[in-house]
Structure formats: structure tokens, C-alpha cells
């Protein structure tokens, strides 16, 4: 699918350009390459690109200046979306358009619903309202997303203004009688990408509110910025009457996002959490790859040098969910390798469909002729990988959206570590993954600790590609544990991150699936010790002691299962 994006240099547009590639080929325009004030240009560009999805992130956003340029604001915020909508309708494309809390007058004491009557009190608000109405009236497939108080580390916004002023002055005066939800532009882009993916197949039409959770005033936002960034300036609250500006702003900008949550289970994080992530963002390495192509066509993307490998065996029902959790990462892995483990059912077709949907430049599909266990499938993906790190995921599990960002940053900061894993949690169908505040703690794991128990589930692990050990071919049980042991036995460093970054839908040990075969697994553990002994990486006494300990654990497990 081709995606036409406008406003690629804006806050939301910049993030979108980096979130959309898994959905298709992104053709992104800035103001110079597509001027929304010129309807002929809009029509020409859309007809050239022939997109299946149009995302309009461009807008006239200078709220105060719009008071003196209402016609221009109307042209860009109302007439241009109308033209885009008409063109989308011609092509049968989906149009995603953004609107604002400023369509309301702010007199309602509680958060605004999509059904509340708008009543803008500024020229900007009026132009945005006309824009959303034009899109809705056009009859095209559309999503209109109203958001609020957008900020990020680029462009013009309240966060950057406060950071600048705090460096220039000792005391800031900030309005305390307007409440709203400051919303990080990256959260908007990530949610938009997910909505776009989920809407592709449906008859989508709708107006939704999309803002961060929680509420604060501009004063509260300023205080949190100063506290989080450790800047020393103090902040004094003032009423709006003491801050003169050409445009009036609503006193209550809060938008209820319950409709969106009910429709597709999307809920943005609490605003202070996102603010912390945004401010920490500068410190996270992005190591961009790719080259800049012709203007308008996006080829340069910030992707982290990680190859994600998913062994796929008869997983038609779950693989899309797993891949979506990779595509929703706050930092993209550079490639995704899906390995069909000779499933013999519709799995290979499902993988090819994912490759088409998410783009052949991002998804690679390998088809194995013979099924000799997940370890061999992972090895095939590892051997085909081109990135600095390999991260493994299983087809029936999912990741936390920040897994890649956190674990990759850790591996980059600790080049001596060859293997890292992290905590995981079991999750029920329909349950959403934890968006809890990340602690980003870690500790080194000794070889002895690994010998005593398998510290990592495979979907939690990231390994350096230059590690020479591999999963032992042909093994079906505990081959992952053996690999961790071989890595640690080779003198390489292993670490465990404390955050829960993987979620598994599998039943606990003993209930079903592979792990139900507890004796098979125990035998595999014993054979791991025997193998290490035979290859002279474990002494005789240690081997006997570990086998005894393993058998004792087995007896305890059997008694536990018998008592249930
Ligand atoms: N910012 C907020 O607080 C806020 C709040 C609620 C809703 N929204 C809505 O959210 C959406 C995204 O906002 P944002 O904060 O990402 O906006 P932004 O950072 O101000 O970016 C707007 C983009 O539109 C481009 N643009 C302006 N005039 C244009 C024209 N005539 N033709 C083509 N491009 C043009 C700008 O390019 P140049 O800079 O080169 O002109 C810029 O890239 C907008 O619909 C906005 O109304 C924003």
C-alpha cells in the first residue's frame, strides 16, 4: 500500500514518517513540496501517488496569527482537507485527519465527548471545525482524530518554550486556569499507525478523541517539565487575564478518549509518563540507517540495528498479533525475519500476506523444508540476519511497545554484554500490555545462576550477532537454556533487565503445550549438563550436583501438579 503523508516536518508528521514504513511505501511531503493552500497541487500530488491511505498531518497551527489571517487558516485547515477527502473518495482511500480541542468553547465542566456540540472561540478553532466537517461530509472513508496540547522535541511547542525560558530566566509565569492533556506527538503517531493498520480492512468512518491520559493546567505542565528536566527556574501561576494573547483559548480542553478505547482498545499513557519518555528520548541512541532519496519519497528512517527473528509453526491465528507488537515499537528494528518451520498448513501464506502488508523491505520470509524444532528455525533467521543484534520473539507472544528502545539502548551502552534478557509476564486474551513506568534497571547474571535455572524466556532475549554459538540443531526442549549456558561458558557477559517487556499467552508449566511435558523438559536439562560435562565446560562434581538438584526440582514439581 502507498501512503501519502502531508506535513512531514511538523511535530506529528515527523514522527509519522518514522512509524508508517511497516504499513507500506510512504510518500511524504513538506510545505515546499506540497502547499495545501493550492488545491491544484493537492489534486496533482494525490493523483500521482495514488495512495491507499492519506494522512494529513499538515495544518495552519499558529493559533494567535490565525486571528489576523483567518482566510489563510480556513484555506489550509478547511478547504485543503476537503480536497484531500474528495480525492480519497475517488480512490477509495482512507483519510486520517487531525483536529483539535479548540473546536470547543471550554465551558463544559467535564471532559468533552465526541457528541458534544462544538463552539470554537478562535479563528483557528473555527477553521479546524470546518475542516473536520468537510471530511465527514465528503463520504470518504475517514478517521478524524481530535488531539490537544501537542509537544515534542522539535518544532514550536510549550515544552520547548519552557525549556528555553528556564535557561534564560529565574522565574516563569504560567497560566493556571486552562486545563487539558499535554500529548506527546510520538504517542499520537504510534496510535495513528495502529489505527491505520486496524482500519485498512474495515469500513472506517469516525470522529475520535486521542489525547494523553490525565489532566493538568499549563502551570502544572510547566512545573512537571522543570522538575523532570532538573532545571532550577521557579514557576508562578497566573490567571489567563494576566497573559494577553490575540486568540482566546478554552478553559477546559479535556477530551474524553473512551470512544476510541472502546472501539480499538487504544489508550495513550498518562501525560507525565510520556513527558518523561520524551525528555529521555534525546539520550537514546537511534543509529539511523538508510540513505536520503529523492525529495518527497521517504527512504531514510531511524531504525535500530536489530533483526527480529520469529520461528513460525502453524501460527496463522497468532502471528499477526506478534508482528503488530514489533511494528508498534517506539524504535523500529531494522528487519523482521519470519521463518516458516515447515508448517504445511496456511502459515507460509499468512507470512507472505504480512510481508505484503508491512513491506518487503522490512519483512523477510524464510521457508524451511523440514521441521526440526524452533531452535533450528531461529538459527536460520539468525544466519540470514544483517543487523548488529538479534531479538527473538515467538509467534504466540507479544512485546511491550518500548522493548526495542530499552533493550537496544542497554546493549549499546554495554558492549561487553553478548546476551540480555528481561522479565516477562503471562497475559490473557484481550488483556492489554502493561504501560507501567519503566525502571530500566539491570544486573549481570552469572554462569552459576544460569546453571541453577533458566533465567530467560526466548522472547525476552537479545543477542549480539557476532556471537558464534547457536541453538543446538534438532533439539526440541531446553535448547534455549543450553545456548545461554554456552554463551556464559564461553566467557561472554549475560545481563537481565528488570522491566517486564515480553508478554506470553502460553499456559504455565504443566497446563498445556510443550511445557506440559515436564519430564521431557527435565531430561533435556539433564542432557544440557551432560553435554557441558562432555565438552569439558562443567566438572564432574558440579555435573552430579546439578543433576541431583534438577531431579529434586522435578520431584517437587510432580508433587505440586499431583496436589492441584
Ligand atoms: N500543536 C498542537 O498543540 C495541536 C493541538 C491540537 C491539535 N493539533 C492538530 O494536530 C495536527 C498536527 O499538528 P502539529 O502540532 O504536528 O503541527 P505543526 O508541528 O505546527 O506542523 C504543521 C505542519 O504543517 C505544515 N504546513 C503549514 N502550512 C502548510 C501548507 N500551506 N501546506 C503544506 N504544509 C503546511 C508545516 O510546515 P511549515 O512549518 O514548513 O510551514 C508543518 O510541517 C494538526 O492538524 C493540528 O491542527 C495540534
PDB file of N, CA and C in Angstrom, residues 358-424:
ATOM      1  N   UNK A 358       3.249  -5.267   5.455  1.00  0.00           N
ATOM      2  CA  UNK A 358       4.235  -4.483   6.202  1.00  0.00           C
ATOM      3  C   UNK A 358       5.440  -4.070   5.359  1.00  0.00           C
ATOM      4  N   UNK A 359       5.481  -4.540   4.130  1.00  0.00           N
ATOM      5  CA  UNK A 359       6.554  -4.080   3.235  1.00  0.00           C
ATOM      6  C   UNK A 359       7.675  -5.097   3.120  1.00  0.00           C
ATOM      7  N   UNK A 360       8.037  -5.381   1.847  1.00  0.00           N
ATOM      8  CA  UNK A 360       9.062  -6.407   1.618  1.00  0.00           C
ATOM      9  C   UNK A 360      10.437  -5.942   2.040  1.00  0.00           C
ATOM     10  N   UNK A 361      10.613  -4.606   2.130  1.00  0.00           N
ATOM     11  CA  UNK A 361      11.931  -4.139   2.559  1.00  0.00           C
ATOM     12  C   UNK A 361      12.110  -4.325   4.061  1.00  0.00           C
ATOM     13  N   UNK A 362      11.031  -4.564   4.775  1.00  0.00           N
ATOM     14  CA  UNK A 362      11.145  -4.740   6.223  1.00  0.00           C
ATOM     15  C   UNK A 362      10.982  -6.203   6.645  1.00  0.00           C
ATOM     16  N   UNK A 363      10.052  -6.895   6.022  1.00  0.00           N
ATOM     17  CA  UNK A 363       9.775  -8.288   6.417  1.00  0.00           C
ATOM     18  C   UNK A 363      10.433  -9.248   5.430  1.00  0.00           C
ATOM     19  N   UNK A 364      11.237 -10.179   5.956  1.00  0.00           N
ATOM     20  CA  UNK A 364      11.786 -11.251   5.113  1.00  0.00           C
ATOM     21  C   UNK A 364      11.117 -12.551   5.549  1.00  0.00           C
ATOM     22  N   UNK A 365      10.835 -13.400   4.574  1.00  0.00           N
ATOM     23  CA  UNK A 365      10.211 -14.686   4.907  1.00  0.00           C
ATOM     24  C   UNK A 365      11.139 -15.809   4.469  1.00  0.00           C
ATOM     25  N   UNK A 366      11.450 -16.720   5.379  1.00  0.00           N
ATOM     26  CA  UNK A 366      12.232 -17.911   5.034  1.00  0.00           C
ATOM     27  C   UNK A 366      11.309 -19.115   5.187  1.00  0.00           C
ATOM     28  N   UNK A 367      11.430 -20.070   4.297  1.00  0.00           N
ATOM     29  CA  UNK A 367      10.592 -21.274   4.388  1.00  0.00           C
ATOM     30  C   UNK A 367      11.508 -22.479   4.547  1.00  0.00           C
ATOM     31  N   UNK A 368      11.407 -23.184   5.674  1.00  0.00           N
ATOM     32  CA  UNK A 368      12.232 -24.374   5.890  1.00  0.00           C
ATOM     33  C   UNK A 368      11.513 -25.599   5.333  1.00  0.00           C
ATOM     34  N   UNK A 369      12.287 -26.531   4.788  1.00  0.00           N
ATOM     35  CA  UNK A 369      11.670 -27.719   4.192  1.00  0.00           C
ATOM     36  C   UNK A 369      11.296 -28.765   5.234  1.00  0.00           C
ATOM     37  N   UNK A 370      12.052 -28.740   6.346  1.00  0.00           N
ATOM     38  CA  UNK A 370      11.863 -29.803   7.338  1.00  0.00           C
ATOM     39  C   UNK A 370      11.748 -29.167   8.719  1.00  0.00           C
ATOM     40  N   UNK A 371      10.853 -29.686   9.535  1.00  0.00           N
ATOM     41  CA  UNK A 371      10.707 -29.146  10.884  1.00  0.00           C
ATOM     42  C   UNK A 371      11.594 -29.924  11.843  1.00  0.00           C
ATOM     43  N   UNK A 372      12.630 -29.225  12.353  1.00  0.00           N
ATOM     44  CA  UNK A 372      13.496 -29.899  13.327  1.00  0.00           C
ATOM     45  C   UNK A 372      13.569 -29.097  14.622  1.00  0.00           C
ATOM     46  N   UNK A 373      12.505 -28.353  14.913  1.00  0.00           N
ATOM     47  CA  UNK A 373      12.449 -27.645  16.185  1.00  0.00           C
ATOM     48  C   UNK A 373      12.706 -26.156  16.041  1.00  0.00           C
ATOM     49  N   UNK A 374      12.165 -25.409  17.028  1.00  0.00           N
ATOM     50  CA  UNK A 374      12.221 -23.947  16.953  1.00  0.00           C
ATOM     51  C   UNK A 374      13.657 -23.421  16.957  1.00  0.00           C
ATOM     52  N   UNK A 375      14.559 -24.163  17.642  1.00  0.00           N
ATOM     53  CA  UNK A 375      15.954 -23.713  17.710  1.00  0.00           C
ATOM     54  C   UNK A 375      16.571 -23.626  16.317  1.00  0.00           C
ATOM     55  N   UNK A 376      16.298 -24.639  15.493  1.00  0.00           N
ATOM     56  CA  UNK A 376      16.852 -24.628  14.140  1.00  0.00           C
ATOM     57  C   UNK A 376      16.245 -23.490  13.323  1.00  0.00           C
ATOM     58  N   UNK A 377      14.947 -23.247  13.517  1.00  0.00           N
ATOM     59  CA  UNK A 377      14.301 -22.143  12.791  1.00  0.00           C
ATOM     60  C   UNK A 377      14.917 -20.807  13.222  1.00  0.00           C
ATOM     61  N   UNK A 378      15.181 -20.683  14.516  1.00  0.00           N
ATOM     62  CA  UNK A 378      15.809 -19.430  14.995  1.00  0.00           C
ATOM     63  C   UNK A 378      17.213 -19.286  14.402  1.00  0.00           C
ATOM     64  N   UNK A 379      17.938 -20.405  14.336  1.00  0.00           N
ATOM     65  CA  UNK A 379      19.286 -20.345  13.730  1.00  0.00           C
ATOM     66  C   UNK A 379      19.209 -19.872  12.276  1.00  0.00           C
ATOM     67  N   UNK A 380      18.202 -20.383  11.545  1.00  0.00           N
ATOM     68  CA  UNK A 380      18.072 -19.994  10.132  1.00  0.00           C
ATOM     69  C   UNK A 380      17.873 -18.485  10.033  1.00  0.00           C
ATOM     70  N   UNK A 381      17.020 -17.938  10.913  1.00  0.00           N
ATOM     71  CA  UNK A 381      16.794 -16.491  10.922  1.00  0.00           C
ATOM     72  C   UNK A 381      18.049 -15.740  11.319  1.00  0.00           C
ATOM     73  N   UNK A 382      18.736 -16.233  12.318  1.00  0.00           N
ATOM     74  CA  UNK A 382      19.975 -15.610  12.823  1.00  0.00           C
ATOM     75  C   UNK A 382      21.016 -15.561  11.701  1.00  0.00           C
ATOM     76  N   UNK A 383      21.155 -16.687  10.993  1.00  0.00           N
ATOM     77  CA  UNK A 383      22.164 -16.743   9.919  1.00  0.00           C
ATOM     78  C   UNK A 383      21.824 -15.803   8.766  1.00  0.00           C
ATOM     79  N   UNK A 384      20.532 -15.538   8.587  1.00  0.00           N
ATOM     80  CA  UNK A 384      20.132 -14.644   7.486  1.00  0.00           C
ATOM     81  C   UNK A 384      20.119 -13.177   7.922  1.00  0.00           C
ATOM     82  N   UNK A 385      20.309 -12.939   9.222  1.00  0.00           N
ATOM     83  CA  UNK A 385      20.163 -11.567   9.749  1.00  0.00           C
ATOM     84  C   UNK A 385      21.342 -10.692   9.352  1.00  0.00           C
ATOM     85  N   UNK A 386      21.067  -9.384   9.215  1.00  0.00           N
ATOM     86  CA  UNK A 386      22.143  -8.487   8.796  1.00  0.00           C
ATOM     87  C   UNK A 386      22.466  -7.425   9.853  1.00  0.00           C
ATOM     88  N   UNK A 387      21.759  -7.426  10.963  1.00  0.00           N
ATOM     89  CA  UNK A 387      21.941  -6.333  11.932  1.00  0.00           C
ATOM     90  C   UNK A 387      22.921  -6.714  13.041  1.00  0.00           C
ATOM     91  N   UNK A 388      23.231  -5.715  13.846  1.00  0.00           N
ATOM     92  CA  UNK A 388      24.216  -5.901  14.908  1.00  0.00           C
ATOM     93  C   UNK A 388      23.681  -6.805  16.030  1.00  0.00           C
ATOM     94  N   UNK A 389      22.374  -6.732  16.266  1.00  0.00           N
ATOM     95  CA  UNK A 389      21.765  -7.541  17.325  1.00  0.00           C
ATOM     96  C   UNK A 389      20.607  -8.360  16.755  1.00  0.00           C
ATOM     97  N   UNK A 390      20.335  -9.503  17.420  1.00  0.00           N
ATOM     98  CA  UNK A 390      19.193 -10.339  17.057  1.00  0.00           C
ATOM     99  C   UNK A 390      18.264 -10.369  18.259  1.00  0.00           C
ATOM    100  N   UNK A 391      16.978 -10.142  18.035  1.00  0.00           N
ATOM    101  CA  UNK A 391      15.993 -10.282  19.116  1.00  0.00           C
ATOM    102  C   UNK A 391      15.016 -11.375  18.695  1.00  0.00           C
ATOM    103  N   UNK A 392      14.715 -12.283  19.624  1.00  0.00           N
ATOM    104  CA  UNK A 392      13.815 -13.389  19.301  1.00  0.00           C
ATOM    105  C   UNK A 392      12.434 -13.136  19.890  1.00  0.00           C
ATOM    106  N   UNK A 393      11.442 -13.506  19.097  1.00  0.00           N
ATOM    107  CA  UNK A 393      10.064 -13.442  19.584  1.00  0.00           C
ATOM    108  C   UNK A 393       9.389 -14.742  19.149  1.00  0.00           C
ATOM    109  N   UNK A 394       8.409 -15.206  19.907  1.00  0.00           N
ATOM    110  CA  UNK A 394       7.652 -16.383  19.481  1.00  0.00           C
ATOM    111  C   UNK A 394       6.339 -15.936  18.856  1.00  0.00           C
ATOM    112  N   UNK A 395       5.787 -16.773  17.990  1.00  0.00           N
ATOM    113  CA  UNK A 395       4.626 -16.361  17.197  1.00  0.00           C
ATOM    114  C   UNK A 395       3.381 -16.149  18.059  1.00  0.00           C
ATOM    115  N   UNK A 396       3.343 -16.753  19.248  1.00  0.00           N
ATOM    116  CA  UNK A 396       2.150 -16.549  20.067  1.00  0.00           C
ATOM    117  C   UNK A 396       2.393 -15.591  21.228  1.00  0.00           C
ATOM    118  N   UNK A 397       3.458 -14.819  21.181  1.00  0.00           N
ATOM    119  CA  UNK A 397       3.748 -13.860  22.245  1.00  0.00           C
ATOM    120  C   UNK A 397       3.824 -12.443  21.686  1.00  0.00           C
ATOM    121  N   UNK A 398       3.858 -11.466  22.575  1.00  0.00           N
ATOM    122  CA  UNK A 398       3.971 -10.069  22.124  1.00  0.00           C
ATOM    123  C   UNK A 398       4.972  -9.330  23.016  1.00  0.00           C
ATOM    124  N   UNK A 399       5.395  -8.188  22.528  1.00  0.00           N
ATOM    125  CA  UNK A 399       6.337  -7.350  23.273  1.00  0.00           C
ATOM    126  C   UNK A 399       5.665  -6.088  23.785  1.00  0.00           C
ATOM    127  N   UNK A 400       6.249  -5.534  24.813  1.00  0.00           N
ATOM    128  CA  UNK A 400       5.901  -4.189  25.259  1.00  0.00           C
ATOM    129  C   UNK A 400       6.365  -3.208  24.177  1.00  0.00           C
ATOM    130  N   UNK A 401       5.598  -2.125  23.922  1.00  0.00           N
ATOM    131  CA  UNK A 401       5.982  -1.217  22.825  1.00  0.00           C
ATOM    132  C   UNK A 401       7.361  -0.577  22.996  1.00  0.00           C
ATOM    133  N   UNK A 402       7.914  -0.585  24.210  1.00  0.00           N
ATOM    134  CA  UNK A 402       9.226   0.056  24.381  1.00  0.00           C
ATOM    135  C   UNK A 402      10.354  -0.956  24.529  1.00  0.00           C
ATOM    136  N   UNK A 403      10.045  -2.227  24.298  1.00  0.00           N
ATOM    137  CA  UNK A 403      11.065  -3.276  24.458  1.00  0.00           C
ATOM    138  C   UNK A 403      12.329  -2.949  23.645  1.00  0.00           C
ATOM    139  N   UNK A 404      12.125  -2.651  22.367  1.00  0.00           N
ATOM    140  CA  UNK A 404      13.259  -2.455  21.470  1.00  0.00           C
ATOM    141  C   UNK A 404      14.107  -1.265  21.923  1.00  0.00           C
ATOM    142  N   UNK A 405      13.417  -0.191  22.247  1.00  0.00           N
ATOM    143  CA  UNK A 405      14.083   1.042  22.660  1.00  0.00           C
ATOM    144  C   UNK A 405      14.936   0.791  23.917  1.00  0.00           C
ATOM    145  N   UNK A 406      14.347   0.115  24.897  1.00  0.00           N
ATOM    146  CA  UNK A 406      15.031  -0.058  26.181  1.00  0.00           C
ATOM    147  C   UNK A 406      16.157  -1.079  26.062  1.00  0.00           C
ATOM    148  N   UNK A 407      15.875  -2.219  25.436  1.00  0.00           N
ATOM    149  CA  UNK A 407      16.898  -3.267  25.393  1.00  0.00           C
ATOM    150  C   UNK A 407      18.033  -2.891  24.432  1.00  0.00           C
ATOM    151  N   UNK A 408      17.679  -2.250  23.330  1.00  0.00           N
ATOM    152  CA  UNK A 408      18.726  -1.835  22.395  1.00  0.00           C
ATOM    153  C   UNK A 408      19.626  -0.779  23.034  1.00  0.00           C
ATOM    154  N   UNK A 409      19.005   0.180  23.743  1.00  0.00           N
ATOM    155  CA  UNK A 409      19.810   1.214  24.411  1.00  0.00           C
ATOM    156  C   UNK A 409      20.748   0.554  25.426  1.00  0.00           C
ATOM    157  N   UNK A 410      20.234  -0.469  26.115  1.00  0.00           N
ATOM    158  CA  UNK A 410      21.077  -1.169  27.091  1.00  0.00           C
ATOM    159  C   UNK A 410      22.263  -1.853  26.401  1.00  0.00           C
ATOM    160  N   UNK A 411      21.983  -2.576  25.322  1.00  0.00           N
ATOM    161  CA  UNK A 411      23.061  -3.312  24.627  1.00  0.00           C
ATOM    162  C   UNK A 411      24.102  -2.333  24.073  1.00  0.00           C
ATOM    163  N   UNK A 412      23.615  -1.196  23.579  1.00  0.00           N
ATOM    164  CA  UNK A 412      24.539  -0.194  23.051  1.00  0.00           C
ATOM    165  C   UNK A 412      25.433   0.351  24.161  1.00  0.00           C
ATOM    166  N   UNK A 413      24.816   0.563  25.323  1.00  0.00           N
ATOM    167  CA  UNK A 413      25.568   1.150  26.440  1.00  0.00           C
ATOM    168  C   UNK A 413      26.500   0.126  27.095  1.00  0.00           C
ATOM    169  N   UNK A 414      26.272  -1.175  26.850  1.00  0.00           N
ATOM    170  CA  UNK A 414      27.080  -2.234  27.474  1.00  0.00           C
ATOM    171  C   UNK A 414      27.619  -3.168  26.394  1.00  0.00           C
ATOM    172  N   UNK A 415      28.580  -2.695  25.611  1.00  0.00           N
ATOM    173  CA  UNK A 415      29.074  -3.524  24.507  1.00  0.00           C
ATOM    174  C   UNK A 415      29.700  -4.833  24.966  1.00  0.00           C
ATOM    175  N   UNK A 416      30.047  -4.919  26.260  1.00  0.00           N
ATOM    176  CA  UNK A 416      30.644  -6.161  26.760  1.00  0.00           C
ATOM    177  C   UNK A 416      29.594  -7.265  26.926  1.00  0.00           C
ATOM    178  N   UNK A 417      28.313  -6.909  26.912  1.00  0.00           N
ATOM    179  CA  UNK A 417      27.254  -7.905  27.107  1.00  0.00           C
ATOM    180  C   UNK A 417      26.912  -8.553  25.763  1.00  0.00           C
ATOM    181  N   UNK A 418      26.945  -9.910  25.732  1.00  0.00           N
ATOM    182  CA  UNK A 418      26.636 -10.625  24.495  1.00  0.00           C
ATOM    183  C   UNK A 418      25.172 -11.035  24.434  1.00  0.00           C
ATOM    184  N   UNK A 419      24.573 -11.209  25.609  1.00  0.00           N
ATOM    185  CA  UNK A 419      23.187 -11.683  25.675  1.00  0.00           C
ATOM    186  C   UNK A 419      22.478 -10.951  26.802  1.00  0.00           C
ATOM    187  N   UNK A 420      21.302 -10.416  26.493  1.00  0.00           N
ATOM    188  CA  UNK A 420      20.481  -9.875  27.577  1.00  0.00           C
ATOM    189  C   UNK A 420      19.078 -10.460  27.449  1.00  0.00           C
ATOM    190  N   UNK A 421      18.431 -10.559  28.593  1.00  0.00           N
ATOM    191  CA  UNK A 421      17.035 -10.976  28.619  1.00  0.00           C
ATOM    192  C   UNK A 421      16.325 -10.077  29.606  1.00  0.00           C
ATOM    193  N   UNK A 422      15.034 -10.242  29.717  1.00  0.00           N
ATOM    194  CA  UNK A 422      14.314  -9.390  30.671  1.00  0.00           C
ATOM    195  C   UNK A 422      13.135 -10.148  31.252  1.00  0.00           C
ATOM    196  N   UNK A 423      12.438  -9.499  32.166  1.00  0.00           N
ATOM    197  CA  UNK A 423      11.300 -10.146  32.803  1.00  0.00           C
ATOM    198  C   UNK A 423      10.159 -10.263  31.789  1.00  0.00           C
ATOM    199  N   UNK A 424       9.260 -11.212  32.046  1.00  0.00           N
ATOM    200  CA  UNK A 424       8.088 -11.352  31.194  1.00  0.00           C
ATOM    201  C   UNK A 424       6.895 -11.654  32.085  1.00  0.00           C
TER     202      UNK A 424
END
